[in-house]
PDB file of C-alpha atoms in Angstrom:
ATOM      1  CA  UNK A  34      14.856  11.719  -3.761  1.00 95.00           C
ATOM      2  CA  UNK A  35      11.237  10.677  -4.163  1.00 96.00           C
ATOM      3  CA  UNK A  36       8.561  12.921  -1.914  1.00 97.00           C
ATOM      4  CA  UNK A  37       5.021  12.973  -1.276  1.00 98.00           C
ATOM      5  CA  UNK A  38       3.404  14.954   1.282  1.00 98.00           C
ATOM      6  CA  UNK A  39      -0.124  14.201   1.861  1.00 98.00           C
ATOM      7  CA  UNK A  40      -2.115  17.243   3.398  1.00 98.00           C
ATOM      8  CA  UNK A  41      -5.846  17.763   3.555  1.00 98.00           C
ATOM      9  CA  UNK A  42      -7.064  15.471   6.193  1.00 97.00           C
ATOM     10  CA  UNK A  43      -8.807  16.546   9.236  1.00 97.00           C
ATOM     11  CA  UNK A  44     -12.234  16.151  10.783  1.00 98.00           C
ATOM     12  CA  UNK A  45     -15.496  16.173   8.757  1.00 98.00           C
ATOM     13  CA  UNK A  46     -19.210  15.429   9.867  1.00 97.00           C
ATOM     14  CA  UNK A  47     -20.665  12.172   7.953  1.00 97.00           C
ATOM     15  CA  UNK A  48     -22.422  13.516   4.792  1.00 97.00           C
ATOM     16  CA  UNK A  49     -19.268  15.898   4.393  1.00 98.00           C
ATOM     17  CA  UNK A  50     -16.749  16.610   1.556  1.00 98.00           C
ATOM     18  CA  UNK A  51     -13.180  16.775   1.837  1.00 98.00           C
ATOM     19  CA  UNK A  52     -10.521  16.742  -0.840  1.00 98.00           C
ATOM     20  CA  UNK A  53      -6.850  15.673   0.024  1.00 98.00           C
ATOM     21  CA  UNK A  54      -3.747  16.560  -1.922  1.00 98.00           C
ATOM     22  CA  UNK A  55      -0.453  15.018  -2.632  1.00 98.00           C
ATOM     23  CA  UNK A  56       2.198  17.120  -3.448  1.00 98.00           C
ATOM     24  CA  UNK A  57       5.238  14.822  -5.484  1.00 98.00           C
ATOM     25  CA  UNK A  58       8.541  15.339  -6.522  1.00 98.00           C
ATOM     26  CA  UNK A  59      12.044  13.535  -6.777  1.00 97.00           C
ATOM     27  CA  UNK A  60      10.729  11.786  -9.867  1.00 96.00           C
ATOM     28  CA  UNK A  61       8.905  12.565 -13.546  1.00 96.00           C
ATOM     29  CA  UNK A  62       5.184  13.014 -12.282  1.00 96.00           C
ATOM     30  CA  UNK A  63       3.512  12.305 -15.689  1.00 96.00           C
ATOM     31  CA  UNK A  64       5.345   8.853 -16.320  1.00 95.00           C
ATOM     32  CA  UNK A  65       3.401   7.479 -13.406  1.00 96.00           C
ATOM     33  CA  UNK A  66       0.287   5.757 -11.950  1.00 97.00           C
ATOM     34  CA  UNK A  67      -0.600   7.350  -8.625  1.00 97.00           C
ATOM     35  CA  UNK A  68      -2.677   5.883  -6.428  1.00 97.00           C
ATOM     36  CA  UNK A  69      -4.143   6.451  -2.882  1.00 98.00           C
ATOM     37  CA  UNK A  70      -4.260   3.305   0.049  1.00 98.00           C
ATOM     38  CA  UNK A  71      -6.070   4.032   3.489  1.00 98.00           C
ATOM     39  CA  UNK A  72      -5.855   2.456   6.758  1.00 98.00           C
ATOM     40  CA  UNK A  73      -8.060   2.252   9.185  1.00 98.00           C
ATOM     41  CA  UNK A  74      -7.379   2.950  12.754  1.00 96.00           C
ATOM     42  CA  UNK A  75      -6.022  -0.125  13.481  1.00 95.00           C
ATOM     43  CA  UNK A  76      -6.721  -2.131  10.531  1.00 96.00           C
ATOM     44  CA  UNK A  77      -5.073  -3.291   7.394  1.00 96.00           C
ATOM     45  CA  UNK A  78      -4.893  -1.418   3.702  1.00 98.00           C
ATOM     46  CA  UNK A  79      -7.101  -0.755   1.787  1.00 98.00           C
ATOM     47  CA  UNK A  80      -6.698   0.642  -1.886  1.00 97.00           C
ATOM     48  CA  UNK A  81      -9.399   3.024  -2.802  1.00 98.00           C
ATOM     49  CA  UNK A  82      -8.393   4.373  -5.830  1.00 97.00           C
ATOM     50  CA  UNK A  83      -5.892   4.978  -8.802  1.00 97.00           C
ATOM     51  CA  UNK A  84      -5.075   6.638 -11.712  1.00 97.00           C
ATOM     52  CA  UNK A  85      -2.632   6.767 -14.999  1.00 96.00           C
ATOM     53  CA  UNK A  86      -0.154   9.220 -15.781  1.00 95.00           C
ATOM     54  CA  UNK A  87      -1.944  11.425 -18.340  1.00 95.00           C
ATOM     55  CA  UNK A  88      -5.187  11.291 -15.919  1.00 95.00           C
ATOM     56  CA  UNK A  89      -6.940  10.090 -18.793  1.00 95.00           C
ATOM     57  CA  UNK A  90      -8.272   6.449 -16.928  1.00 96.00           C
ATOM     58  CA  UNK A  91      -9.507   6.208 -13.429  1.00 97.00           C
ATOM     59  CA  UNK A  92      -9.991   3.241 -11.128  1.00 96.00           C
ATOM     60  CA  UNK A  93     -12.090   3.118  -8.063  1.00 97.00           C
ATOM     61  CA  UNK A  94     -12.453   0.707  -5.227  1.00 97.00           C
ATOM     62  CA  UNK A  95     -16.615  -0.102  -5.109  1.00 97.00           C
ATOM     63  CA  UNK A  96     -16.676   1.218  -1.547  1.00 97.00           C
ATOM     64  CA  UNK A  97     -16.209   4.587  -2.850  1.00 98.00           C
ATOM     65  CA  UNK A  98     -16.934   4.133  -5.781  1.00 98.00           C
ATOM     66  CA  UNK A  99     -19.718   7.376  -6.940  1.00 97.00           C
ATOM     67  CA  UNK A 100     -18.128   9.380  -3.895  1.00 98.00           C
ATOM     68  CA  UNK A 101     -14.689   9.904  -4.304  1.00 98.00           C
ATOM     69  CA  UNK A 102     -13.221  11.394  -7.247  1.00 98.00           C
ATOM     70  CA  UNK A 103      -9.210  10.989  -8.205  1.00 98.00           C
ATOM     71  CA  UNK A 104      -7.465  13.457 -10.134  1.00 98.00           C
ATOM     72  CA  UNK A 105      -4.083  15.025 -10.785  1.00 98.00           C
ATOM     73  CA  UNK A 106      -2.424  18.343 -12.060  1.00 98.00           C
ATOM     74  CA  UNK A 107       0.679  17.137 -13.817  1.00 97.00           C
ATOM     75  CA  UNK A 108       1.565  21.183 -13.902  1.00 97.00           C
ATOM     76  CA  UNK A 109       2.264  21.773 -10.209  1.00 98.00           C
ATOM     77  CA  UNK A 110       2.849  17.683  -9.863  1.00 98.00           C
ATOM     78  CA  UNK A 111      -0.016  17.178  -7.654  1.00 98.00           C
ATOM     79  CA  UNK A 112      -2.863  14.298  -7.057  1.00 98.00           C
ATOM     80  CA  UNK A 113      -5.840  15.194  -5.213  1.00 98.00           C
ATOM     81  CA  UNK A 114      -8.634  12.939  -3.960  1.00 98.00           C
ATOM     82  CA  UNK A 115     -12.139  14.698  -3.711  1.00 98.00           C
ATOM     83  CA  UNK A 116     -13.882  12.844  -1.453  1.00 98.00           C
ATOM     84  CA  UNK A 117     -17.784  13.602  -0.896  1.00 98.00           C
ATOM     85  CA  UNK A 118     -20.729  11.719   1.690  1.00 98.00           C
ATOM     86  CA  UNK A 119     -18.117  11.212   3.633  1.00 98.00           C
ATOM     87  CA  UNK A 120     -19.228   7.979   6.124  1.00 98.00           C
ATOM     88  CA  UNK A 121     -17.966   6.717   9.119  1.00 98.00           C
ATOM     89  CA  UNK A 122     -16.360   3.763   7.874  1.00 97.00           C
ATOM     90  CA  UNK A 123     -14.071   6.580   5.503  1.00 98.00           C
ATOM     91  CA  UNK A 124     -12.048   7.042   8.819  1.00 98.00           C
ATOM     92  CA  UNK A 125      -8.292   6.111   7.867  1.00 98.00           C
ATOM     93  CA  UNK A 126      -4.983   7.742   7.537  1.00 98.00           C
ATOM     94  CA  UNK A 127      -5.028   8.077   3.479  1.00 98.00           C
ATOM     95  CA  UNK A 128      -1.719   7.352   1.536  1.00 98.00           C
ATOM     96  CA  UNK A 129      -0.831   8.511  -1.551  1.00 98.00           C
ATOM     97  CA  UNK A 130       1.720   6.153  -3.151  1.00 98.00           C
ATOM     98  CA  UNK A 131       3.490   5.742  -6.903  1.00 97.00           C
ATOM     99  CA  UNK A 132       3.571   3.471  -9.079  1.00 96.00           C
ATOM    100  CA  UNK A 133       6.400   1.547  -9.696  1.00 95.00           C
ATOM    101  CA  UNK A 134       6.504   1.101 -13.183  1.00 92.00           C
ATOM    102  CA  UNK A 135       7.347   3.889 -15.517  1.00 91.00           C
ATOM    103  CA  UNK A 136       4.907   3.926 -18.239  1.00 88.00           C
ATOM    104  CA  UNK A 137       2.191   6.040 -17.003  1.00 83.00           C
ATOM    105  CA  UNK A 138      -0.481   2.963 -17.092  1.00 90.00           C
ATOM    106  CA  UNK A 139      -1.553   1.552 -13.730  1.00 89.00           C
ATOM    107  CA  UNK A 140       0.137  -1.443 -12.494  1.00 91.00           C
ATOM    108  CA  UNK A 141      -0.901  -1.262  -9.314  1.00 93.00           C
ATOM    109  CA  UNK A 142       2.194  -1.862  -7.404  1.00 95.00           C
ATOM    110  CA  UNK A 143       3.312   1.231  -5.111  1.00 96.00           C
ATOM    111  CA  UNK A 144       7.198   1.491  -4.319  1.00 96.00           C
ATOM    112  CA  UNK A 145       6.900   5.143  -2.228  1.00 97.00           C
ATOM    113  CA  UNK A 146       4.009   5.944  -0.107  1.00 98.00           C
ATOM    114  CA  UNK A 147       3.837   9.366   1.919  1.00 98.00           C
ATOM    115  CA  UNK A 148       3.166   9.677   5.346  1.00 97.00           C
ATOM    116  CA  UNK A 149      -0.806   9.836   5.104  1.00 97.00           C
ATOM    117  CA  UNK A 150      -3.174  12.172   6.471  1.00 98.00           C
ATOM    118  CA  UNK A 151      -5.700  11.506   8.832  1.00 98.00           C
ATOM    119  CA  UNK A 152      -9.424  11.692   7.582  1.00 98.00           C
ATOM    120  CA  UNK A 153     -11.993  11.109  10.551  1.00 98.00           C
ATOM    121  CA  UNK A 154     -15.590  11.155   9.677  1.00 98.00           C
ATOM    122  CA  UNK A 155     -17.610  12.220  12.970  1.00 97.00           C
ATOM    123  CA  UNK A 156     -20.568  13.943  14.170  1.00 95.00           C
TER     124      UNK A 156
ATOM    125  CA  UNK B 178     -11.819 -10.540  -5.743  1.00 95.00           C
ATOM    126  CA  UNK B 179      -8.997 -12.034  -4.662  1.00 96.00           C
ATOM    127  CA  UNK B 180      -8.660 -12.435  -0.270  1.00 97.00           C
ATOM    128  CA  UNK B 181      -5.279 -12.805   0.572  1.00 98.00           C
ATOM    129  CA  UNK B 182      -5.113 -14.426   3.799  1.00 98.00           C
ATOM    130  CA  UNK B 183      -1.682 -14.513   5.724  1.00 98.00           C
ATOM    131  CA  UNK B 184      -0.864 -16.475   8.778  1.00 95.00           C
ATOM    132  CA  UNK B 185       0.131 -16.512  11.811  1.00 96.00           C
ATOM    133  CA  UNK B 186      -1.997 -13.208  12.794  1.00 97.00           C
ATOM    134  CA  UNK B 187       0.765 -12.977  15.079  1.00 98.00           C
ATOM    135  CA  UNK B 188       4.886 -14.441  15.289  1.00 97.00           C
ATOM    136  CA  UNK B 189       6.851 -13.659  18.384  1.00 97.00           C
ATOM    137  CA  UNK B 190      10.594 -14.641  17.789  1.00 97.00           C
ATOM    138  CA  UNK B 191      14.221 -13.518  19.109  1.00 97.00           C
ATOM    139  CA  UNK B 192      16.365 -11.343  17.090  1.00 97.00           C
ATOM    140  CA  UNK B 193      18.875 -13.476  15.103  1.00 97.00           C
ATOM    141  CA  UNK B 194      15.748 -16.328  14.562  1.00 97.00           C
ATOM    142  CA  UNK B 195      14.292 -17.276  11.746  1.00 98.00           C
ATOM    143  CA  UNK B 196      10.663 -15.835  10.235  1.00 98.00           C
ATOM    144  CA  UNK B 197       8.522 -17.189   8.279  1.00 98.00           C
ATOM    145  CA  UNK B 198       5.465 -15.465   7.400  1.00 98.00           C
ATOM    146  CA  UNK B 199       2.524 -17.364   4.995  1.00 98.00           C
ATOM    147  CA  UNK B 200      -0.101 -15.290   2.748  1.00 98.00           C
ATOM    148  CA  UNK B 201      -2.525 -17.391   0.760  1.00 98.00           C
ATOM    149  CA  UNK B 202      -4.485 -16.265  -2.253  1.00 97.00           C
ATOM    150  CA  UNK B 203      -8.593 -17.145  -2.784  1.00 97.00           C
ATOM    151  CA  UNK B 204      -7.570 -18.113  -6.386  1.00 96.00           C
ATOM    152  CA  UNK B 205      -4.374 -17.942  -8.632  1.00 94.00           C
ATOM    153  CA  UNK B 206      -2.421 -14.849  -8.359  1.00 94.00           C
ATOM    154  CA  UNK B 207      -1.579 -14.325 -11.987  1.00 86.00           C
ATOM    155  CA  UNK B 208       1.888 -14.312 -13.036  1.00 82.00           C
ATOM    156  CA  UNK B 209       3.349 -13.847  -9.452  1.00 87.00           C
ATOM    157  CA  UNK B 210       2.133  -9.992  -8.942  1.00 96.00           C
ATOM    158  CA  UNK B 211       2.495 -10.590  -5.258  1.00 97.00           C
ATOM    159  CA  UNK B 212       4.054  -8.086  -3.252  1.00 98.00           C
ATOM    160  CA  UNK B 213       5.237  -7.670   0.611  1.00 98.00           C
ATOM    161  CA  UNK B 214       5.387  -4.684   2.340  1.00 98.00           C
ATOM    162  CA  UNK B 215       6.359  -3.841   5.784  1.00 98.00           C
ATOM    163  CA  UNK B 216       5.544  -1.352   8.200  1.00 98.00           C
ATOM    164  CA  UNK B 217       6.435  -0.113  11.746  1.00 97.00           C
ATOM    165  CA  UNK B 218       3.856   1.791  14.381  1.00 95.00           C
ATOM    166  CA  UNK B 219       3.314   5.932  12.412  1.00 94.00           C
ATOM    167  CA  UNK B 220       5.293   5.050   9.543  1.00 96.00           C
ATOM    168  CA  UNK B 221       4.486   4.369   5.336  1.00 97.00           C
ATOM    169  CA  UNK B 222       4.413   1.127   4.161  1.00 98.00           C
ATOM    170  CA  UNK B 223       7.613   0.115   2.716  1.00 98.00           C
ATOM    171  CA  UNK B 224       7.970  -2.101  -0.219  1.00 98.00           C
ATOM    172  CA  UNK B 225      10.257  -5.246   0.052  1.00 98.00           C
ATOM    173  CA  UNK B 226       9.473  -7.552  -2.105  1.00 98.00           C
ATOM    174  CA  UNK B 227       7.264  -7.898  -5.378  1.00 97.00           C
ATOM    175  CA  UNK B 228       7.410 -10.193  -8.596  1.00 96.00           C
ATOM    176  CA  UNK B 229       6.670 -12.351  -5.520  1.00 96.00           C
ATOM    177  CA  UNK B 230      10.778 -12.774  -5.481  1.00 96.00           C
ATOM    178  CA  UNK B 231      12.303  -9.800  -6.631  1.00 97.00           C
ATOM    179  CA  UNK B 232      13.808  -7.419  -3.751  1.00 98.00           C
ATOM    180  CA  UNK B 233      12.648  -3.923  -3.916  1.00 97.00           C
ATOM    181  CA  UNK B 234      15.817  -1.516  -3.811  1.00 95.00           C
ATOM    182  CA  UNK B 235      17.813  -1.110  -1.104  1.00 96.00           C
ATOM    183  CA  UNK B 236      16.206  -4.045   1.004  1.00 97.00           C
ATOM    184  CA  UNK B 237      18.766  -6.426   2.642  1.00 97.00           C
ATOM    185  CA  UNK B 238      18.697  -9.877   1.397  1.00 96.00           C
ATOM    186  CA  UNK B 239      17.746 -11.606   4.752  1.00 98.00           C
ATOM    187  CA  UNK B 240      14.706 -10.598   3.518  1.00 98.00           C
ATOM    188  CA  UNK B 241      13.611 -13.373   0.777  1.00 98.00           C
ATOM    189  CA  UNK B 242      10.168 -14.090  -0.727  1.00 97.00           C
ATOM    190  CA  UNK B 243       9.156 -17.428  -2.792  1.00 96.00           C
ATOM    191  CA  UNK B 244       5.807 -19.476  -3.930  1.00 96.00           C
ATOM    192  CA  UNK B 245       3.987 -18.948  -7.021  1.00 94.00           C
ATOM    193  CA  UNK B 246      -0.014 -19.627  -7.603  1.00 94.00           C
ATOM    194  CA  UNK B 247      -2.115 -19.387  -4.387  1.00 96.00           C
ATOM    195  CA  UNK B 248       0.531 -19.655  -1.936  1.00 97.00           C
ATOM    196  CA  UNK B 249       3.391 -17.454  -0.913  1.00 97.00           C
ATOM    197  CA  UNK B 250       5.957 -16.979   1.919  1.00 98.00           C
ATOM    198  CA  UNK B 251       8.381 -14.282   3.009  1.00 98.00           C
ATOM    199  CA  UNK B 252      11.047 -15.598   5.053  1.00 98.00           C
ATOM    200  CA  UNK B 253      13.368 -13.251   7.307  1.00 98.00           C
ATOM    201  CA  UNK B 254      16.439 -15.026   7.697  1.00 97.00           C
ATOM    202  CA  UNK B 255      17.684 -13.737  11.080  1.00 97.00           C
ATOM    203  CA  UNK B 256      15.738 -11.132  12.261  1.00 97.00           C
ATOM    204  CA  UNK B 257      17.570  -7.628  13.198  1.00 97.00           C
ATOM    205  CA  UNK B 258      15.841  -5.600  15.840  1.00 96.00           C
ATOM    206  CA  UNK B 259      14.695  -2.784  13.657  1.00 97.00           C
ATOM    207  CA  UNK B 260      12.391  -5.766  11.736  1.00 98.00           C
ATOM    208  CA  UNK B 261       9.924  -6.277  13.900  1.00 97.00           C
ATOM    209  CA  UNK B 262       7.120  -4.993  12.754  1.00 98.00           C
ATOM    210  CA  UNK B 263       3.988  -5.796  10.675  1.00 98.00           C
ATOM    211  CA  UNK B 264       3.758  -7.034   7.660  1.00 98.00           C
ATOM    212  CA  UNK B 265       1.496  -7.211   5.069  1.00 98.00           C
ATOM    213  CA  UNK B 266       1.199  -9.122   1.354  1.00 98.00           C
ATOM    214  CA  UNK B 267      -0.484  -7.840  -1.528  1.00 98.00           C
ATOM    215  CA  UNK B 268      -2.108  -9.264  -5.152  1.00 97.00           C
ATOM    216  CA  UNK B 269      -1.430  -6.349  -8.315  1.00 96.00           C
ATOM    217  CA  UNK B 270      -2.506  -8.897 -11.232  1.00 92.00           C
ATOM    218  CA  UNK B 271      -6.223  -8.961 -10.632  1.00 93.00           C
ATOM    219  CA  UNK B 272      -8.528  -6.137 -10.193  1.00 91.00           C
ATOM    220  CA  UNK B 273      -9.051  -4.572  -7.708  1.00 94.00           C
ATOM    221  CA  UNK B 274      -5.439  -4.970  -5.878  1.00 95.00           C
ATOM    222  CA  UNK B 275      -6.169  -6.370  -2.462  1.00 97.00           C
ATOM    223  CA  UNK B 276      -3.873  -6.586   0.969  1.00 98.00           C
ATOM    224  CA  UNK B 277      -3.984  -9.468   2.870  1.00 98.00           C
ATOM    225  CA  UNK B 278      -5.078  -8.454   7.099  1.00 97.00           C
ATOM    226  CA  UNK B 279      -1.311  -8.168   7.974  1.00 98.00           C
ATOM    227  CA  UNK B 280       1.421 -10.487  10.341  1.00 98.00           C
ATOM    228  CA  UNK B 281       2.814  -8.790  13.250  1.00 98.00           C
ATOM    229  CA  UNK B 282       6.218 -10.133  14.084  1.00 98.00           C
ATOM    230  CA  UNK B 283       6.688  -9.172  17.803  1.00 97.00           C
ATOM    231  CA  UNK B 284      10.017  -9.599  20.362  1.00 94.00           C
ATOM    232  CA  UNK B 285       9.689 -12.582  21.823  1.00 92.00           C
TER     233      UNK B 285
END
C-alpha cells in the first residue's frame, strides 16, 4: 500500500525557514517524480514544486521560485521541501504527492497525495 | 500558463441526479493531459480521472470524463452520497501544471 506522511509544518514568523519532509513507502521511491501541491486555507491547489526520481532535475513554481528548495534521499525514501523567506501568502496545508508514471521523469500527474501539513506564516 | 476555468463555482443536486461539471482551458491542452481530482472537507485529493478519459484505479464508472482541446467535462452519472464534494480539474502537458479554482457539488 502506497504511504506518505507529510510532517514538518507548523508556525513560522514571515522571513522564516522551514523544511517539510515526506516520508514514502508502499512503492519503488527512485522510479518516481515527487512533487509537492499546497492549498490555501480555503482556496484551490497550487503546485509549487517537483522533482525526478534520481533528484538530478528540479522544477519550481515562480512564486517560490529562489526560496524553496526540493530535494529527496532515495536512501531512507524521503522528499523534503526547504522552504526559506517564508511570506504570508506561503500559508497552506502542503501535499506531497507521486507521480504516476514509473520512469523517474516528471510527468506531472499525482495519483497518491498524503495528508498535508499545515505551514502558517505569521508574526 | 494555462488557466483552467471550471464552472458552475457551485452545483447543488439530489443523490441519484445527474452532474455535470465544465473546466475550460486558456489554450489547447496538449494531447488530453487533463486530469480530475476530487476531494472532501480534511482529506487528500484523490485522483479520478486523467488522459482526460481514462479512470484512475479503483474509481467507479459513474464517474466519466470526455472533451479534448480547450474544453472538458466530468459527468457523475447518479450521484451517491459519499460524492459530494469538491472537485477540481487539472492541465499536466504544459508547464507549469495548473488546477482550475474547483466545483463544489453540494446536497441539494
Amino acid at each position: 500500500e502506497v504511504q506518505l506522511v507529510e510532517s514538518g509544518g507548523g508556525l513560522v514568523q514571515p522571513g522564516g525557514s522551514l523544511r517539510l519532509s515526506c516520508a514514502a513507502s508502499g512503492f519503488s521511491f527512485t522510479g518516481y517524480a515527487m512533487s509537492w501541491v499546497r492549498q490555501a486555507p480555503g482556496k484551490g491547489l497550487e503546485w509549487v514544486s517537483a522533482i525526478s526520481g534520481s533528484g538530478g532535475s528540479t522544477y519550481y513554481a515562480d512564486s517560490v521560485k529562489g526560496r524553496f528548495t526540493i530535494s529527496r534521499d532515495n536512501a531512507k525514501n524521503t522528499l523534503y521541501l526547504q522552504m526559506n523567506s517564508l511570506r504570508a501568502e506561503d500559508t497552506a496545508v502542503y501535499y506531497c504527492a507521486k507521480d504516476k508514471v514509473y520512469s523517474g521523469n516528471y510527468y506531472a500527474l499525482c495519483d497518491y497525495w498524503g495528508q498535508g501539513t499545515l505551514v502558517t506564516v505569521s508574526s | 500558463e494555462i488557466v483552467l476555468t471550471q464552472s458552475p463555482g457551485t452545483l447543488s443536486l439530489s443523490p441519484g441526479e445527474r452532474a455535470t461539471l465544465s473546466c475550460r482551458a486558456s489554450q489547447s491542452v496538449s494531447s488530453s493531459y487533463l486530469a480530475w481530482f476530487q476531494q472532501k472537507p480534511g482529506q487528500a485529493p484523490r485522483l479520478l480521472i486523467y488522459g482526460a478519459s481514462s479512470r484512475a484505479t479503483g474509481i467507479p464508472d459513474r464517474f466519466s470524463g470526455s472533451g479534448s482541446g480547450a474544453d472538458f467535462t466530468l459527468t457523475i452519472s447518479r450521484l451517491e452520497p459519499e460524492d459530494f464534494a469538491v472537485y477540481y480539474c487539472q492541465q499536466y502537458g504544459s508547464s507549469p501544471n495548473t488546477f482550475g479554482g474547483g466545483t463544489k457539488v453540494e446536497i441539494k
